[in-house]
Coordinates of N, CA and C in Angstrom, one line a residue:
Chain I
D1 N -32.1 -13.7 -16.3 CA -30.5 -13.3 -15.5 C -30.0 -11.8 -15.3
G2 N -29.9 -12.3 -14.2 CA -28.8 -10.7 -13.1 C -27.7 -10.4 -14.1
G3 N -27.6 -8.7 -13.9 CA -26.3 -8.9 -14.9 C -26.7 -6.8 -15.2
I4 N -25.5 -6.1 -16.0 CA -25.8 -4.6 -16.2 C -25.9 -4.6 -16.2
T5 N -26.7 -4.1 -17.4 CA -26.9 -3.5 -19.1 C -26.5 -2.3 -19.3
Q6 N -26.0 -2.1 -20.5 CA -25.2 -0.7 -20.4 C -26.1 0.0 -22.4
S7 N -26.1 1.1 -22.1 CA -26.9 1.9 -23.9 C -26.9 2.8 -23.8
P8 N -26.6 3.8 -25.8 CA -26.4 2.3 -26.0 C -24.9 1.8 -26.4
K9 N -25.4 0.8 -26.8 CA -23.9 0.1 -27.4 C -22.6 1.4 -27.8
Y10 N -23.3 1.6 -29.3 CA -21.8 2.8 -29.7 C -23.1 4.3 -29.6
L11 N -22.8 5.1 -29.4 CA -22.8 6.6 -29.5 C -21.9 7.7 -30.6
F12 N -23.1 8.8 -30.8 CA -21.7 9.5 -31.7 C -22.7 10.9 -31.5
R13 N -21.4 11.9 -31.3 CA -21.7 13.3 -30.5 C -20.8 14.3 -31.1
K14 N -21.3 15.0 -31.8 CA -21.5 16.3 -32.2 C -20.7 17.4 -30.7
E15 N -19.5 17.9 -31.4 CA -18.9 18.9 -30.2 C -19.5 19.4 -29.3
G16 N -19.6 20.1 -28.8 CA -20.4 20.5 -27.9 C -21.2 20.1 -27.9
Q17 N -21.9 18.8 -27.9 CA -23.3 18.4 -27.1 C -22.8 17.1 -25.7
N18 N -23.8 17.5 -25.1 CA -23.4 16.4 -24.3 C -24.4 15.2 -24.2
V19 N -23.7 14.0 -23.7 CA -24.5 12.8 -23.6 C -24.1 12.8 -22.3
T20 N -25.1 11.2 -22.1 CA -26.0 10.2 -21.0 C -25.7 9.2 -21.9
L21 N -25.1 8.5 -20.6 CA -24.6 7.1 -21.2 C -25.3 5.6 -19.8
S22 N -26.2 5.2 -19.9 CA -27.4 4.5 -19.3 C -26.3 3.9 -18.4
C23 N -26.5 3.2 -17.3 CA -26.2 1.3 -16.3 C -27.2 1.6 -15.2
E24 N -27.5 0.7 -16.0 CA -28.2 -0.3 -14.3 C -27.8 -1.8 -14.5
Q25 N -28.4 -1.8 -13.5 CA -27.9 -3.3 -12.9 C -29.1 -4.2 -11.7
N26 N -29.2 -5.3 -11.8 CA -30.6 -6.6 -11.6 C -29.4 -6.9 -10.5
L27 N -28.5 -6.5 -9.7 CA -27.5 -7.8 -9.3 C -27.6 -7.0 -7.5
N28 N -28.4 -6.2 -7.1 CA -28.9 -5.8 -5.9 C -27.4 -5.5 -5.4
H29 N -26.7 -4.6 -6.2 CA -25.8 -4.3 -5.3 C -25.0 -2.6 -5.5
D30 N -24.2 -2.7 -4.0 CA -24.6 -1.5 -3.3 C -23.4 -0.4 -4.6
A31 N -23.0 -1.0 -4.6 CA -21.3 -0.6 -5.0 C -22.1 0.2 -6.4
M32 N -21.4 1.0 -7.5 CA -21.0 1.4 -8.6 C -20.2 2.5 -9.1
Y33 N -19.5 1.4 -10.3 CA -18.1 2.5 -10.9 C -18.3 3.0 -12.0
W34 N -16.8 3.8 -12.5 CA -17.2 4.3 -14.2 C -16.1 5.0 -14.8
Y35 N -15.3 3.6 -15.5 CA -13.9 4.0 -15.8 C -14.5 3.7 -17.7
R36 N -13.1 5.2 -17.6 CA -13.0 4.9 -19.2 C -11.8 4.7 -19.7
Q37 N -12.1 3.5 -20.9 CA -10.9 3.3 -21.9 C -10.2 3.6 -23.0
D38 N -8.7 4.4 -22.9 CA -9.3 4.3 -24.7 C -7.9 3.1 -25.5
P39 N -7.6 3.7 -26.3 CA -7.1 2.0 -27.2 C -6.1 2.2 -27.1
G40 N -5.7 0.2 -26.4 CA -5.2 -0.1 -26.3 C -4.5 0.8 -24.5
Q41 N -5.3 0.7 -23.5 CA -5.3 1.3 -22.4 C -5.1 0.3 -21.5
G42 N -5.6 0.6 -20.4 CA -6.1 0.5 -18.8 C -7.6 1.4 -18.6
L43 N -7.3 1.1 -17.7 CA -9.1 1.8 -16.7 C -9.2 2.8 -15.9
R44 N -9.2 3.7 -16.6 CA -9.5 4.2 -15.9 C -10.3 5.3 -14.9
L45 N -10.2 5.2 -13.9 CA -11.2 5.7 -13.0 C -12.2 7.2 -12.7
I46 N -12.9 6.7 -13.8 CA -14.9 8.5 -13.2 C -14.6 8.6 -12.3
Y47 N -15.9 8.0 -12.0 CA -16.3 7.8 -9.9 C -16.9 6.6 -10.2
Y48 N -16.9 6.6 -8.7 CA -17.9 5.5 -8.1 C -18.8 6.0 -7.4
S49 N -19.2 4.9 -7.0 CA -20.8 5.5 -6.0 C -21.4 4.0 -4.4
Q50 N -20.8 5.0 -4.1 CA -21.1 3.3 -2.3 C -22.6 3.0 -2.2
I51 N -23.4 3.8 -1.9 CA -23.9 3.6 -1.9 C -24.7 4.9 -2.7
V52 N -26.4 5.5 -2.5 CA -26.9 5.7 -3.6 C -27.0 7.1 -2.6
N53 N -27.4 8.2 -3.3 CA -27.8 9.9 -3.3 C -26.2 9.9 -2.4
D54 N -24.4 9.0 -3.2 CA -24.0 9.2 -2.7 C -22.8 9.0 -4.2
F55 N -21.6 9.8 -4.6 CA -21.1 9.6 -5.6 C -18.7 9.9 -4.4
Q56 N -18.5 9.6 -5.6 CA -17.2 9.9 -5.6 C -16.2 10.6 -6.9
K57 N -15.7 11.5 -7.3 CA -14.2 11.9 -8.2 C -13.5 10.7 -8.3
G58 N -12.9 10.7 -9.2 CA -11.7 9.5 -9.1 C -10.5 9.7 -10.2
D59 N -10.1 9.4 -10.6 CA -9.3 9.9 -11.8 C -9.3 12.0 -12.5
I60 N -9.9 11.0 -13.4 CA -10.1 11.6 -14.7 C -12.4 12.6 -14.4
A61 N -12.5 13.2 -13.1 CA -13.9 13.9 -13.6 C -14.4 14.4 -14.1
E62 N -12.8 15.2 -14.1 CA -13.7 16.2 -14.8 C -13.6 16.6 -16.0
G63 N -15.7 17.2 -17.0 CA -15.5 17.4 -18.6 C -17.1 15.9 -17.2
Y64 N -17.2 15.7 -16.7 CA -18.9 14.7 -16.4 C -18.9 14.8 -14.8
S65 N -20.3 14.6 -15.2 CA -20.7 14.4 -13.6 C -22.0 12.5 -14.0
V66 N -21.7 12.2 -12.5 CA -23.1 11.6 -13.3 C -24.3 11.7 -11.5
S67 N -25.6 11.2 -11.1 CA -26.1 10.7 -10.4 C -26.7 9.1 -10.4
R68 N -26.9 8.9 -8.3 CA -27.1 7.9 -8.0 C -27.9 7.7 -7.5
E69 N -29.6 8.6 -7.9 CA -31.5 8.1 -7.7 C -31.7 6.9 -7.3
K70 N -31.3 6.4 -7.9 CA -31.2 4.5 -8.0 C -30.4 3.9 -6.7
K71 N -30.9 2.5 -6.3 CA -29.2 2.0 -6.3 C -28.8 1.5 -7.7
E72 N -29.6 0.8 -8.4 CA -29.7 0.5 -9.4 C -29.2 1.2 -10.5
S73 N -29.8 1.5 -10.7 CA -28.6 2.7 -12.4 C -27.7 4.3 -11.7
F74 N -26.9 4.1 -12.6 CA -25.6 5.0 -12.2 C -25.3 5.8 -13.5
P75 N -26.2 6.9 -14.0 CA -26.0 7.2 -15.1 C -24.5 8.7 -15.6
L76 N -24.2 8.0 -16.8 CA -23.1 9.6 -17.0 C -23.1 10.8 -17.4
T77 N -22.9 11.2 -17.5 CA -23.3 12.4 -18.2 C -21.2 12.7 -18.6
V78 N -21.9 13.0 -20.3 CA -20.3 13.5 -20.3 C -20.5 14.6 -21.2
T79 N -20.7 15.4 -20.3 CA -20.2 16.0 -20.9 C -19.5 17.3 -21.8
S80 N -20.2 18.7 -22.7 CA -19.0 19.7 -24.0 C -17.2 20.0 -23.2
A81 N -17.6 19.9 -21.4 CA -16.3 20.4 -20.8 C -15.0 19.9 -21.5
Q82 N -15.3 17.9 -21.2 CA -14.5 17.1 -21.7 C -14.1 17.5 -23.2
K83 N -12.4 17.8 -23.1 CA -11.8 18.2 -25.0 C -12.1 16.9 -25.5
N84 N -12.0 15.5 -24.4 CA -11.8 14.5 -25.7 C -11.8 13.0 -25.5
P85 N -13.3 13.4 -25.2 CA -14.5 12.0 -24.8 C -14.3 11.1 -25.9
T86 N -13.8 10.5 -27.5 CA -13.8 9.6 -27.4 C -13.0 8.2 -27.0
A87 N -13.5 7.2 -26.9 CA -13.0 5.9 -26.1 C -14.2 5.3 -25.9
F88 N -14.3 4.5 -25.1 CA -15.2 3.3 -24.3 C -15.0 3.0 -23.2
Y89 N -16.9 3.2 -22.6 CA -17.2 3.4 -20.8 C -16.8 2.8 -20.3
L90 N -16.9 2.1 -19.5 CA -17.6 0.8 -18.4 C -18.0 0.8 -17.7
C91 N -19.1 0.3 -17.3 CA -20.0 0.6 -16.0 C -19.5 -0.7 -15.5
A92 N -19.7 -0.5 -13.8 CA -19.2 -1.5 -13.6 C -19.5 -1.9 -11.9
S93 N -20.6 -2.5 -11.1 CA -21.3 -2.8 -10.3 C -20.1 -4.0 -8.6
S94 N -20.7 -3.5 -7.6 CA -20.4 -4.9 -6.5 C -20.7 -4.6 -5.7
I95 N -21.3 -6.4 -4.4 CA -21.9 -6.1 -3.3 C -22.2 -4.7 -3.5
R96 N -20.5 -4.5 -2.2 CA -20.6 -4.1 -1.6 C -18.5 -3.0 -1.7
S97 N -18.4 -2.1 -1.6 CA -18.1 -1.6 -1.8 C -16.7 -1.7 -0.6
G98 N -15.0 -2.0 -0.5 CA -14.2 -2.0 0.8 C -14.9 -3.4 1.4
G99 N -13.7 -4.3 2.4 CA -13.4 -5.9 2.7 C -14.0 -6.5 1.3
S100 N -13.6 -8.0 2.3 CA -12.7 -8.8 1.3 C -13.3 -10.0 0.4
G101 N -13.5 -9.7 0.1 CA -14.7 -10.8 -0.9 C -15.9 -9.8 -1.1
A102 N -15.6 -8.9 -1.0 CA -16.6 -7.7 -0.3 C -17.2 -7.1 -2.9
N103 N -16.2 -6.7 -3.3 CA -16.0 -6.4 -4.2 C -16.0 -6.2 -5.3
V104 N -15.7 -7.5 -5.7 CA -15.6 -7.8 -6.5 C -16.5 -7.7 -8.1
L105 N -15.9 -6.9 -9.1 CA -16.4 -6.5 -10.3 C -16.8 -7.3 -11.2
T106 N -18.6 -6.8 -11.4 CA -19.0 -7.5 -12.4 C -19.2 -5.8 -14.0
F107 N -19.3 -6.0 -14.9 CA -18.4 -4.6 -15.3 C -20.3 -5.8 -16.9
G108 N -20.9 -4.7 -17.2 CA -21.2 -4.5 -18.6 C -20.6 -3.9 -19.4
A109 N -20.2 -4.4 -20.6 CA -20.7 -4.9 -22.2 C -19.2 -3.2 -22.7
G110 N -20.2 -1.9 -22.2 CA -19.6 -1.3 -22.3 C -20.7 0.1 -23.5
S111 N -20.0 1.0 -23.6 CA -21.2 2.2 -24.1 C -18.9 2.4 -24.9
R112 N -19.0 2.9 -26.3 CA -18.5 3.2 -26.7 C -18.4 5.0 -28.1
L113 N -18.4 5.2 -27.7 CA -18.6 6.9 -27.8 C -17.1 7.9 -28.5
T114 N -18.3 8.4 -29.9 CA -17.2 8.8 -31.0 C -18.4 10.3 -31.6
V115 N -17.5 11.1 -31.0 CA -17.3 12.2 -30.8 C -16.3 13.1 -32.4
L116 N -17.6 13.6 -33.1 CA -17.2 14.0 -34.5 C -17.3 14.9 -35.2
Chain B
G1 N -6.1 6.9 -2.9 CA -6.4 4.6 -3.2 C -5.0 3.6 -3.6
Q2 N -5.6 2.8 -4.0 CA -3.5 1.7 -3.3 C -3.3 1.5 -5.8
Q3 N -2.0 2.4 -5.8 CA -1.7 1.9 -7.2 C -0.9 0.6 -6.9
V4 N -0.7 0.3 -8.0 CA 0.0 -1.0 -7.9 C 1.0 -1.2 -9.6
M5 N 2.4 -0.5 -9.9 CA 2.8 -1.5 -11.0 C 2.7 -2.7 -12.3
Q6 N 2.5 -3.0 -13.3 CA 2.3 -4.3 -13.4 C 4.0 -4.2 -14.4
I7 N 4.4 -5.2 -15.2 CA 5.0 -5.7 -16.0 C 5.0 -7.4 -16.3
P8 N 4.9 -7.6 -17.7 CA 5.6 -6.0 -19.4 C 3.8 -5.0 -18.9
Q9 N 4.6 -5.0 -20.1 CA 3.2 -3.9 -21.0 C 2.7 -4.8 -21.3
Y10 N 4.3 -6.0 -22.3 CA 3.2 -5.9 -23.0 C 4.2 -7.4 -23.4
Q11 N 3.0 -8.7 -24.1 CA 4.3 -10.0 -24.2 C 4.0 -10.4 -25.3
H12 N 4.3 -10.9 -26.2 CA 4.0 -11.4 -26.6 C 5.1 -13.2 -27.4
V13 N 4.3 -14.2 -26.9 CA 4.3 -16.0 -26.7 C 3.5 -16.4 -28.6
Q14 N 4.9 -17.4 -28.3 CA 5.1 -18.4 -28.7 C 3.4 -19.5 -28.1
E15 N 2.5 -19.9 -29.5 CA 2.0 -20.7 -28.7 C 2.2 -22.2 -27.6
G16 N 1.8 -21.9 -26.5 CA 3.0 -23.4 -25.7 C 3.5 -22.9 -24.9
E17 N 4.4 -21.7 -25.1 CA 5.2 -20.9 -24.5 C 4.2 -20.9 -22.9
D18 N 4.9 -20.8 -22.3 CA 4.8 -20.0 -21.0 C 5.0 -18.3 -20.6
F19 N 3.6 -17.9 -20.0 CA 3.6 -16.5 -19.7 C 3.5 -16.2 -18.6
T20 N 4.3 -14.6 -18.1 CA 4.3 -14.9 -16.7 C 4.0 -13.3 -16.6
T21 N 2.7 -12.6 -15.9 CA 3.0 -11.0 -15.3 C 3.4 -11.1 -13.7
Y22 N 3.6 -9.4 -13.7 CA 4.2 -9.2 -11.7 C 3.2 -7.5 -12.0
C23 N 2.5 -7.9 -10.3 CA 1.7 -6.9 -9.9 C 2.9 -6.7 -9.1
N24 N 3.2 -5.7 -9.0 CA 4.0 -4.6 -7.4 C 3.3 -2.9 -7.2
S25 N 3.9 -3.1 -5.6 CA 3.0 -2.0 -5.3 C 4.1 -1.5 -3.8
S26 N 3.9 -0.8 -3.5 CA 4.9 0.3 -2.7 C 4.5 -0.4 -1.6
T27 N 2.6 0.0 -1.5 CA 2.9 -0.9 0.2 C 2.2 -1.7 0.1
T28 N 1.8 -2.3 1.6 CA 0.9 -3.7 2.0 C 0.4 -3.9 1.1
L29 N -1.2 -4.2 0.5 CA -2.7 -4.7 -0.5 C -3.1 -5.5 1.2
S30 N -4.1 -5.5 1.1 CA -5.2 -6.2 1.7 C -5.3 -7.7 1.4
N31 N -5.7 -6.7 -0.1 CA -6.1 -7.8 -0.8 C -5.8 -7.4 -2.2
I32 N -5.7 -9.2 -3.6 CA -5.2 -8.9 -5.0 C -6.3 -9.1 -5.6
Q33 N -7.1 -8.7 -6.6 CA -8.0 -9.4 -7.7 C -7.4 -8.9 -9.0
W34 N -7.2 -10.6 -9.8 CA -6.6 -9.9 -10.8 C -8.1 -10.2 -12.2
Y35 N -8.4 -9.7 -13.0 CA -9.5 -9.7 -14.2 C -8.7 -9.8 -15.5
K36 N -9.7 -10.2 -16.3 CA -8.6 -10.7 -17.9 C -9.7 -10.3 -19.2
Q37 N -9.9 -9.4 -19.9 CA -10.1 -8.7 -20.3 C -9.8 -9.3 -22.6
R38 N -10.5 -9.7 -23.1 CA -10.5 -10.4 -24.1 C -10.7 -8.6 -25.3
P39 N -10.0 -9.1 -25.9 CA -9.9 -7.8 -27.3 C -11.6 -7.4 -27.1
G40 N -12.2 -6.1 -27.6 CA -13.3 -6.4 -27.1 C -14.3 -6.5 -26.7
G41 N -13.6 -6.7 -25.5 CA -15.1 -7.3 -24.6 C -14.0 -6.7 -23.2
H42 N -15.0 -6.3 -22.1 CA -14.9 -6.8 -21.4 C -14.5 -6.5 -19.9
P43 N -14.0 -5.9 -18.7 CA -13.0 -7.3 -17.2 C -13.2 -8.4 -17.0
V44 N -13.2 -9.4 -17.3 CA -14.2 -11.1 -16.0 C -13.1 -10.7 -15.2
F45 N -13.6 -11.4 -13.7 CA -13.0 -11.5 -12.7 C -12.7 -13.0 -13.2
L46 N -11.0 -12.6 -12.6 CA -10.3 -14.6 -12.5 C -11.1 -14.5 -11.1
I47 N -9.8 -14.0 -9.7 CA -9.2 -15.0 -9.0 C -9.1 -14.1 -8.0
Q48 N -9.7 -13.6 -6.5 CA -9.3 -13.1 -5.5 C -7.4 -13.1 -4.4
L49 N -7.0 -13.4 -4.8 CA -6.6 -13.3 -3.2 C -5.7 -12.1 -1.7
V50 N -6.0 -13.3 -1.1 CA -6.2 -12.5 0.3 C -5.2 -12.7 1.1
K51 N -4.6 -14.2 1.3 CA -3.9 -14.7 2.0 C -2.5 -14.4 2.1
S52 N -1.6 -13.6 3.0 CA 0.2 -13.7 2.5 C 0.8 -15.0 2.3
G53 N 1.5 -15.0 0.9 CA 2.2 -16.1 -0.1 C 0.5 -17.1 -0.2
E54 N -0.3 -17.3 -0.2 CA -1.7 -17.5 -1.3 C -1.0 -18.5 -2.8
V55 N -1.5 -19.1 -2.8 CA -0.6 -19.6 -4.7 C -2.1 -20.2 -4.7
K56 N -3.6 -19.8 -5.6 CA -4.3 -20.1 -6.5 C -3.9 -20.8 -7.5
K57 N -4.6 -22.1 -8.3 CA -4.4 -22.1 -8.8 C -6.0 -22.3 -10.5
Q58 N -5.9 -22.4 -11.9 CA -7.2 -22.5 -12.5 C -6.7 -23.0 -13.5
K59 N -7.1 -23.9 -14.0 CA -6.7 -25.4 -14.8 C -4.9 -25.2 -14.7
R60 N -4.4 -23.6 -16.2 CA -2.7 -23.8 -16.3 C -3.1 -21.9 -15.7
L61 N -3.7 -21.5 -15.2 CA -3.1 -20.6 -14.5 C -3.2 -20.5 -13.1
T62 N -1.5 -19.8 -12.7 CA -1.3 -19.9 -10.7 C -1.1 -17.9 -11.1
F63 N -2.2 -18.2 -9.4 CA -1.8 -17.1 -8.7 C -1.2 -17.0 -7.9
Q64 N 0.0 -16.4 -7.6 CA 0.8 -15.9 -6.2 C 0.0 -14.3 -5.7
F65 N 0.4 -14.3 -4.1 CA 0.5 -13.8 -3.6 C 1.5 -13.8 -3.0
G66 N 2.3 -12.6 -2.8 CA 3.8 -12.3 -1.6 C 3.7 -13.1 -1.1
E67 N 4.9 -13.2 0.3 CA 4.6 -13.0 2.2 C 4.8 -11.9 1.6
A68 N 4.7 -10.1 1.7 CA 4.5 -9.7 2.1 C 3.8 -8.8 1.8
K69 N 2.6 -9.4 0.3 CA 1.5 -8.3 0.7 C 1.5 -7.4 -0.2
K70 N 3.0 -7.2 -1.6 CA 3.7 -6.2 -1.9 C 3.3 -6.6 -3.2
N71 N 2.4 -7.3 -3.3 CA 3.6 -8.0 -5.0 C 3.0 -9.6 -5.3
S72 N 2.4 -10.2 -6.6 CA 1.9 -11.2 -7.0 C 2.5 -11.2 -8.6
S73 N 1.8 -12.3 -8.6 CA 2.2 -12.8 -10.3 C 0.8 -13.3 -10.6
L74 N 0.7 -14.1 -12.1 CA -0.3 -14.5 -12.4 C 0.6 -15.3 -14.2
H75 N 0.8 -17.1 -13.8 CA 1.9 -17.1 -14.5 C 0.4 -17.9 -15.4
I76 N 1.1 -18.4 -16.4 CA 0.3 -19.9 -18.2 C 1.2 -20.5 -17.6
T77 N 1.0 -20.9 -17.5 CA 1.7 -22.3 -18.3 C 0.9 -22.5 -19.7
A78 N 1.3 -23.4 -20.7 CA 1.8 -23.6 -21.8 C 0.5 -23.0 -22.7
T79 N 0.8 -22.1 -22.9 CA -1.1 -20.4 -23.3 C -1.2 -20.9 -25.2
Q80 N -2.2 -20.7 -24.9 CA -3.8 -21.0 -26.2 C -3.9 -19.7 -26.7
T81 N -4.2 -19.7 -27.7 CA -4.3 -18.5 -28.4 C -6.0 -18.0 -27.8
T82 N -6.3 -18.6 -26.4 CA -7.9 -18.8 -26.5 C -7.1 -17.8 -24.8
D83 N -5.8 -17.9 -24.2 CA -5.8 -16.3 -23.4 C -5.0 -14.7 -24.3
V84 N -5.3 -14.3 -25.6 CA -4.8 -13.6 -25.6 C -5.9 -12.5 -25.2
G85 N -5.4 -11.6 -24.2 CA -6.2 -10.6 -23.4 C -4.9 -9.2 -23.3
T86 N -5.4 -8.5 -21.9 CA -5.0 -7.8 -20.9 C -5.2 -8.4 -19.9
Y87 N -4.5 -8.7 -18.7 CA -4.9 -8.8 -18.0 C -4.2 -7.9 -16.9
F88 N -5.4 -7.6 -15.3 CA -5.6 -7.1 -14.5 C -5.1 -6.9 -13.4
C89 N -4.1 -6.9 -12.8 CA -3.8 -6.5 -11.1 C -4.6 -5.2 -10.5
V90 N -5.6 -6.1 -9.9 CA -6.8 -4.7 -9.0 C -6.5 -4.7 -7.2
P91 N -5.9 -4.0 -7.1 CA -6.3 -3.3 -5.7 C -7.2 -3.7 -4.5
S92 N -7.6 -5.0 -4.0 CA -9.8 -4.9 -3.7 C -9.4 -3.2 -2.1
N93 N -10.1 -1.9 -3.0 CA -10.6 -0.7 -2.3 C -12.0 -0.1 -2.5
N94 N -12.3 0.3 -1.8 CA -13.0 1.3 -1.9 C -13.7 1.6 -4.0
D95 N -12.4 2.0 -4.1 CA -12.1 2.9 -5.5 C -11.4 2.0 -6.7
M96 N -11.0 0.5 -6.1 CA -10.7 -0.6 -7.2 C -10.0 0.5 -8.5
R97 N -9.2 0.5 -8.9 CA -8.0 1.5 -9.4 C -7.8 0.2 -10.0
F98 N -7.7 0.4 -11.3 CA -7.4 -0.4 -12.3 C -5.9 0.2 -13.1
G99 N -4.8 -0.2 -13.1 CA -3.5 -0.5 -13.8 C -4.2 0.0 -15.5
A100 N -2.0 -0.6 -16.6 CA -2.4 -0.4 -17.7 C -2.7 -2.4 -18.1
G101 N -2.4 -3.2 -16.4 CA -2.5 -4.8 -17.2 C -1.5 -4.4 -18.0
T102 N -1.5 -6.0 -18.5 CA 0.1 -6.3 -19.1 C -1.2 -6.8 -20.0
R103 N -0.8 -6.6 -21.9 CA -1.3 -7.7 -22.6 C -0.6 -8.3 -23.4
L104 N -1.4 -9.7 -23.1 CA -1.2 -10.7 -23.8 C -1.0 -11.1 -25.9
T105 N 0.0 -11.3 -26.6 CA -0.8 -11.6 -28.1 C -0.2 -13.7 -28.0
V106 N -0.6 -14.2 -28.7 CA -0.1 -16.0 -28.8 C -0.1 -15.8 -30.2
K107 N 1.3 -16.4 -30.7 CA 0.9 -16.5 -32.0 C 0.6 -17.2 -32.4
P108 N 0.2 -18.1 -33.0 CA -0.3 -20.1 -33.4 C 0.7 -20.8 -34.0

């Protein structure tokens, strides 16, 4: 079955540690996205990538880093510079960015990060 | 990226009542998508509206795109407990920015 796999589902981290959240898709989608969701809030865009080896900052990129070395993978690193990293992180992909009908998002199940 | 405002932020209804959420933009949108996120889940695509004045229906859900393509609405007829969740409208752009959404709760 095609889809997006995020891992781990739950992650606990000590303050000052970097953690990397995995996002893998086998949908052959060009575009991939990372969002952060705090309890009772909407989704905020962290980073997005329209093509391999290219990515752009979203609204809350500070304290996060990404890479897009392969089409199917878009890992997110939450660095120690992120002051309040406890949140639900969602990865999504779309066939391509821009254009009518081109960018319907398929989401992974999410990763819930808790900083102890 | 384009931003939209969604109202209301929260809506609590009795089962069987109707529900409407509105999505407003200060700029003309090329198209708009709607997503639903169940509690504890991830957003799921519902529909995309492209044409001015477009109306689409999915069972009890009716989606509209304004004539000026600056607003959109989602109307649910006779809500059920399965409609509980947060509904998001998203301008379809390269950056796919979500807003705060409208959280719907339904009392049985």
